[in-house]
PDB file of C-alpha atoms in Angstrom:
ATOM      1  CA  MET W   1    -103.376 -19.529  -6.220  1.00  0.00           C
ATOM      2  CA  PHE W   2    -104.481 -18.924  -9.813  1.00  0.00           C
ATOM      3  CA  VAL W   3    -106.699 -21.351 -11.690  1.00  0.00           C
ATOM      4  CA  LEU W   4    -107.407 -21.147 -15.397  1.00  0.00           C
ATOM      5  CA  SER W   5    -110.096 -23.235 -16.939  1.00  0.00           C
ATOM      6  CA  LEU W   6    -110.584 -23.411 -20.667  1.00  0.00           C
ATOM      7  CA  THR W   7    -113.851 -24.372 -22.198  1.00  0.00           C
ATOM      8  CA  SER W   8    -114.517 -24.991 -25.845  1.00  0.00           C
ATOM      9  CA  LYS W   9    -116.391 -21.663 -25.997  1.00  0.00           C
ATOM     10  CA  LYS W  10    -113.346 -19.765 -24.687  1.00  0.00           C
ATOM     11  CA  ILE W  11    -111.009 -21.545 -27.077  1.00  0.00           C
ATOM     12  CA  LYS W  12    -113.340 -20.856 -29.999  1.00  0.00           C
ATOM     13  CA  PHE W  13    -113.637 -17.168 -29.007  1.00  0.00           C
ATOM     14  CA  ALA W  14    -109.846 -16.796 -28.628  1.00  0.00           C
ATOM     15  CA  SER W  15    -109.289 -18.465 -32.022  1.00  0.00           C
ATOM     16  CA  ILE W  16    -111.778 -16.164 -33.725  1.00  0.00           C
ATOM     17  CA  CYS W  17    -110.139 -13.103 -32.114  1.00  0.00           C
ATOM     18  CA  PHE W  18    -106.668 -14.276 -33.175  1.00  0.00           C
ATOM     19  CA  VAL W  19    -107.738 -14.900 -36.787  1.00  0.00           C
ATOM     20  CA  SER W  20    -109.539 -11.535 -36.879  1.00  0.00           C
ATOM     21  CA  VAL W  21    -106.454  -9.690 -35.671  1.00  0.00           C
ATOM     22  CA  ILE W  22    -104.299 -11.449 -38.276  1.00  0.00           C
ATOM     23  CA  LEU W  23    -106.783 -10.543 -41.039  1.00  0.00           C
ATOM     24  CA  VAL W  24    -106.935  -6.889 -39.975  1.00  0.00           C
ATOM     25  CA  LEU W  25    -103.123  -6.644 -39.839  1.00  0.00           C
ATOM     26  CA  SER W  26    -102.827  -8.319 -43.243  1.00  0.00           C
ATOM     27  CA  CYS W  27    -105.321  -5.881 -44.753  1.00  0.00           C
ATOM     28  CA  CYS W  28    -103.484  -2.912 -43.232  1.00  0.00           C
ATOM     29  CA  LEU W  29    -100.152  -4.136 -44.602  1.00  0.00           C
ATOM     30  CA  LEU W  30    -101.677  -4.735 -48.029  1.00  0.00           C
ATOM     31  CA  ILE W  31    -103.192  -1.245 -48.106  1.00  0.00           C
ATOM     32  CA  LEU W  32     -99.892   0.269 -46.982  1.00  0.00           C
ATOM     33  CA  TYR W  33     -98.033  -1.630 -49.705  1.00  0.00           C
ATOM     34  CA  LYS W  34    -100.527  -0.602 -52.401  1.00  0.00           C
ATOM     35  CA  CYS W  35    -100.388   3.057 -51.337  1.00  0.00           C
ATOM     36  CA  ASN W  36     -96.620   3.154 -51.366  1.00  0.00           C
ATOM     37  CA  SER W  37     -96.140   1.274 -54.623  1.00  0.00           C
ATOM     38  CA  GLY W  38     -98.895   3.247 -56.338  1.00  0.00           C
ATOM     39  CA  SER W  39     -97.579   6.655 -55.353  1.00  0.00           C
ATOM     40  CA  LEU W  40     -94.313   6.244 -57.206  1.00  0.00           C
ATOM     41  CA  LYS W  41     -94.073   3.834 -60.063  1.00  0.00           C
ATOM     42  CA  ASN W  42     -90.333   3.532 -59.565  1.00  0.00           C
ATOM     43  CA  ASN W  43     -90.856   2.424 -55.955  1.00  0.00           C
ATOM     44  CA  GLU W  44     -91.560  -1.005 -57.462  1.00  0.00           C
ATOM     45  CA  LEU W  45     -87.804  -1.043 -58.001  1.00  0.00           C
ATOM     46  CA  LEU W  46     -87.233   0.330 -54.484  1.00  0.00           C
ATOM     47  CA  VAL W  47     -85.588   3.454 -55.831  1.00  0.00           C
ATOM     48  CA  ASN W  48     -84.202   5.862 -53.259  1.00  0.00           C
ATOM     49  CA  ASN W  49     -85.251   9.407 -54.250  1.00  0.00           C
ATOM     50  CA  SER W  50     -82.815  11.003 -51.807  1.00  0.00           C
ATOM     51  CA  ALA W  51     -80.358  13.333 -53.566  1.00  0.00           C
ATOM     52  CA  LEU W  52     -78.494  15.071 -50.767  1.00  0.00           C
ATOM     53  CA  ASN W  53     -75.067  14.630 -52.406  1.00  0.00           C
ATOM     54  CA  ILE W  54     -73.431  13.532 -55.655  1.00  0.00           C
ATOM     55  CA  GLU W  55     -73.106   9.923 -54.438  1.00  0.00           C
ATOM     56  CA  GLU W  56     -76.861   9.633 -53.877  1.00  0.00           C
ATOM     57  CA  ILE W  57     -77.569  11.277 -57.227  1.00  0.00           C
ATOM     58  CA  LEU W  58     -75.287   8.834 -59.049  1.00  0.00           C
ATOM     59  CA  GLU W  59     -76.850   5.933 -57.121  1.00  0.00           C
ATOM     60  CA  PHE W  60     -80.322   7.115 -58.186  1.00  0.00           C
ATOM     61  CA  ILE W  61     -79.250   7.251 -61.846  1.00  0.00           C
ATOM     62  CA  SER W  62     -77.567   3.843 -61.738  1.00  0.00           C
ATOM     63  CA  SER W  63     -80.692   2.294 -60.167  1.00  0.00           C
ATOM     64  CA  PHE W  64     -82.287   2.668 -63.612  1.00  0.00           C
ATOM     65  CA  GLY W  65     -79.293   1.073 -65.317  1.00  0.00           C
ATOM     66  CA  TRP W  66     -77.776   4.265 -66.691  1.00  0.00           C
ATOM     67  CA  GLU W  67     -74.054   4.933 -66.689  1.00  0.00           C
ATOM     68  CA  VAL W  68     -72.957   8.559 -66.520  1.00  0.00           C
ATOM     69  CA  SER W  69     -69.709  10.391 -65.814  1.00  0.00           C
ATOM     70  CA  ALA W  70     -68.921  11.205 -62.191  1.00  0.00           C
ATOM     71  CA  GLU W  71     -69.462  14.934 -62.745  1.00  0.00           C
ATOM     72  CA  PRO W  72     -72.618  16.604 -64.088  1.00  0.00           C
ATOM     73  CA  ASP W  73     -72.541  18.476 -67.396  1.00  0.00           C
ATOM     74  CA  GLU W  74     -74.597  21.271 -65.869  1.00  0.00           C
ATOM     75  CA  ILE W  75     -76.386  22.270 -62.686  1.00  0.00           C
ATOM     76  CA  ARG W  76     -78.841  25.117 -62.991  1.00  0.00           C
ATOM     77  CA  GLU W  77     -81.611  26.548 -60.910  1.00  0.00           C
ATOM     78  CA  VAL W  78     -85.144  26.404 -62.272  1.00  0.00           C
ATOM     79  CA  VAL W  79     -88.462  27.621 -60.972  1.00  0.00           C
ATOM     80  CA  ILE W  80     -91.424  25.307 -61.396  1.00  0.00           C
ATOM     81  CA  PRO W  81     -94.118  27.639 -62.767  1.00  0.00           C
ATOM     82  CA  VAL W  82     -97.228  28.341 -60.741  1.00  0.00           C
ATOM     83  CA  GLU W  83     -99.403  27.820 -63.813  1.00  0.00           C
ATOM     84  CA  PHE W  84     -98.342  25.220 -66.350  1.00  0.00           C
ATOM     85  CA  ASP W  85     -98.392  26.080 -70.050  1.00  0.00           C
ATOM     86  CA  ASP W  86     -98.859  23.332 -72.643  1.00  0.00           C
ATOM     87  CA  VAL W  87     -95.146  22.457 -72.636  1.00  0.00           C
ATOM     88  CA  TYR W  88     -95.080  21.996 -68.858  1.00  0.00           C
ATOM     89  CA  LYS W  89     -98.374  20.077 -68.965  1.00  0.00           C
ATOM     90  CA  ASP W  90     -96.854  17.659 -71.490  1.00  0.00           C
ATOM     91  CA  TYR W  91     -93.662  17.398 -69.424  1.00  0.00           C
ATOM     92  CA  ASN W  92     -95.685  16.718 -66.290  1.00  0.00           C
ATOM     93  CA  GLN W  93     -97.427  13.854 -68.119  1.00  0.00           C
ATOM     94  CA  ILE W  94     -94.015  12.169 -68.368  1.00  0.00           C
ATOM     95  CA  GLN W  95     -93.548  12.800 -64.654  1.00  0.00           C
ATOM     96  CA  LEU W  96     -96.974  11.415 -63.787  1.00  0.00           C
ATOM     97  CA  SER W  97     -96.258   8.276 -65.803  1.00  0.00           C
ATOM     98  CA  GLN W  98     -93.248   7.586 -63.582  1.00  0.00           C
ATOM     99  CA  GLY W  99     -94.896   8.503 -60.301  1.00  0.00           C
ATOM    100  CA  TYR W 100     -93.918  12.149 -59.871  1.00  0.00           C
ATOM    101  CA  ASP W 101     -96.127  15.235 -60.015  1.00  0.00           C
ATOM    102  CA  LEU W 102     -94.586  18.665 -60.537  1.00  0.00           C
ATOM    103  CA  THR W 103     -97.844  20.463 -59.681  1.00  0.00           C
ATOM    104  CA  GLN W 104     -96.990  19.780 -56.033  1.00  0.00           C
ATOM    105  CA  TYR W 105     -93.918  22.001 -56.487  1.00  0.00           C
ATOM    106  CA  ALA W 106     -95.550  24.865 -58.390  1.00  0.00           C
ATOM    107  CA  GLY W 107     -93.750  28.134 -57.664  1.00  0.00           C
ATOM    108  CA  GLN W 108     -90.783  26.426 -55.969  1.00  0.00           C
ATOM    109  CA  ARG W 109     -87.119  26.520 -56.914  1.00  0.00           C
ATOM    110  CA  ALA W 110     -85.350  23.320 -57.888  1.00  0.00           C
ATOM    111  CA  LYS W 111     -81.974  22.334 -59.291  1.00  0.00           C
ATOM    112  CA  ASN W 112     -81.772  20.706 -62.707  1.00  0.00           C
ATOM    113  CA  TRP W 113     -78.802  18.331 -62.796  1.00  0.00           C
ATOM    114  CA  THR W 114     -77.811  17.179 -66.294  1.00  0.00           C
ATOM    115  CA  PHE W 115     -75.520  14.235 -67.057  1.00  0.00           C
ATOM    116  CA  THR W 116     -74.505  12.558 -70.325  1.00  0.00           C
ATOM    117  CA  VAL W 117     -75.752   8.967 -70.545  1.00  0.00           C
ATOM    118  CA  LEU W 118     -72.889   6.747 -71.683  1.00  0.00           C
ATOM    119  CA  ASN W 119     -74.746   3.469 -72.241  1.00  0.00           C
ATOM    120  CA  TYR W 120     -78.001   4.350 -74.038  1.00  0.00           C
ATOM    121  CA  PRO W 121     -78.691   1.509 -76.521  1.00  0.00           C
ATOM    122  CA  GLY W 122     -77.716   2.560 -80.040  1.00  0.00           C
ATOM    123  CA  TYR W 123     -76.043   5.772 -78.848  1.00  0.00           C
ATOM    124  CA  GLU W 124     -73.064   4.408 -76.903  1.00  0.00           C
ATOM    125  CA  GLY W 125     -69.978   6.604 -77.067  1.00  0.00           C
ATOM    126  CA  ASN W 126     -71.617   9.878 -78.106  1.00  0.00           C
ATOM    127  CA  GLU W 127     -72.913  12.864 -76.183  1.00  0.00           C
ATOM    128  CA  TYR W 128     -76.457  13.073 -77.591  1.00  0.00           C
ATOM    129  CA  ILE W 129     -78.286  11.407 -74.713  1.00  0.00           C
ATOM    130  CA  LYS W 130     -78.812  13.279 -71.443  1.00  0.00           C
ATOM    131  CA  ILE W 131     -80.488  12.533 -68.151  1.00  0.00           C
ATOM    132  CA  ASN W 132     -82.002  15.458 -66.286  1.00  0.00           C
ATOM    133  CA  LEU W 133     -82.896  15.290 -62.610  1.00  0.00           C
ATOM    134  CA  LEU W 134     -85.081  17.871 -60.917  1.00  0.00           C
ATOM    135  CA  ILE W 135     -84.017  18.044 -57.276  1.00  0.00           C
ATOM    136  CA  CYS W 136     -85.801  20.014 -54.591  1.00  0.00           C
ATOM    137  CA  ASN W 137     -84.642  20.049 -50.967  1.00  0.00           C
ATOM    138  CA  GLY W 138     -82.428  17.004 -51.460  1.00  0.00           C
ATOM    139  CA  THR W 139     -85.100  14.859 -53.142  1.00  0.00           C
ATOM    140  CA  VAL W 140     -85.581  13.878 -56.776  1.00  0.00           C
ATOM    141  CA  ILE W 141     -88.972  15.292 -57.788  1.00  0.00           C
ATOM    142  CA  GLY W 142     -88.856  14.421 -61.492  1.00  0.00           C
ATOM    143  CA  GLY W 143     -86.736  14.321 -64.601  1.00  0.00           C
ATOM    144  CA  ASP W 144     -86.213  12.683 -67.934  1.00  0.00           C
ATOM    145  CA  VAL W 145     -83.889  10.962 -70.359  1.00  0.00           C
ATOM    146  CA  CYS W 146     -83.674  12.733 -73.705  1.00  0.00           C
ATOM    147  CA  SER W 147     -81.796  13.140 -76.953  1.00  0.00           C
ATOM    148  CA  VAL W 148     -80.509  16.630 -77.715  1.00  0.00           C
ATOM    149  CA  ARG W 149     -80.583  16.014 -81.483  1.00  0.00           C
ATOM    150  CA  LEU W 150     -83.195  17.761 -83.631  1.00  0.00           C
ATOM    151  CA  ASP W 151     -84.975  14.454 -84.225  1.00  0.00           C
ATOM    152  CA  GLY W 152     -84.648  13.633 -80.523  1.00  0.00           C
ATOM    153  CA  PHE W 153     -86.891  12.013 -77.961  1.00  0.00           C
ATOM    154  CA  MET W 154     -87.769  12.316 -74.300  1.00  0.00           C
ATOM    155  CA  HIS W 155     -89.027   9.743 -71.805  1.00  0.00           C
ATOM    156  CA  GLY W 156     -88.942   8.937 -68.115  1.00  0.00           C
ATOM    157  CA  PHE W 157     -86.005   7.480 -66.210  1.00  0.00           C
ATOM    158  CA  SER W 158     -86.752   3.858 -67.072  1.00  0.00           C
ATOM    159  CA  LYS W 159     -85.310   2.243 -70.202  1.00  0.00           C
ATOM    160  CA  ASP W 160     -88.734   0.755 -71.034  1.00  0.00           C
TER     161      ASP W 160
END
């Protein structure tokens, strides 16, 4: 036979343990959330960086609201330099602002996929606006949206 007796001390101790466990789990979940959302700015939008095939690439692009044709304009291989010159440092600042960091891929080969953006505000219906994705081992590691005109611009994936 098994007898269980509960005293107010045991109930108080069990309650304190239960609340402590809940607080610790809540803190762990909060830290996990902050780490994940801080590492990639676009994770706030729950963007999938997987780019194993054209469908995933097009899904990535559309997650930012961009419309592009089903086929890329160009796919070319690039090598991320081991040491960044001023141009690459400036380009990496764009990447850092959107949660990517090309210094992690220094010396590695990547594919640069280029598409024409069909719905850029003020440029609808022309071929001046491009989106470039840098893809390494099936994952988007950076990129930009830019105008190829002489008075052009360049910014991260987001329309903001």
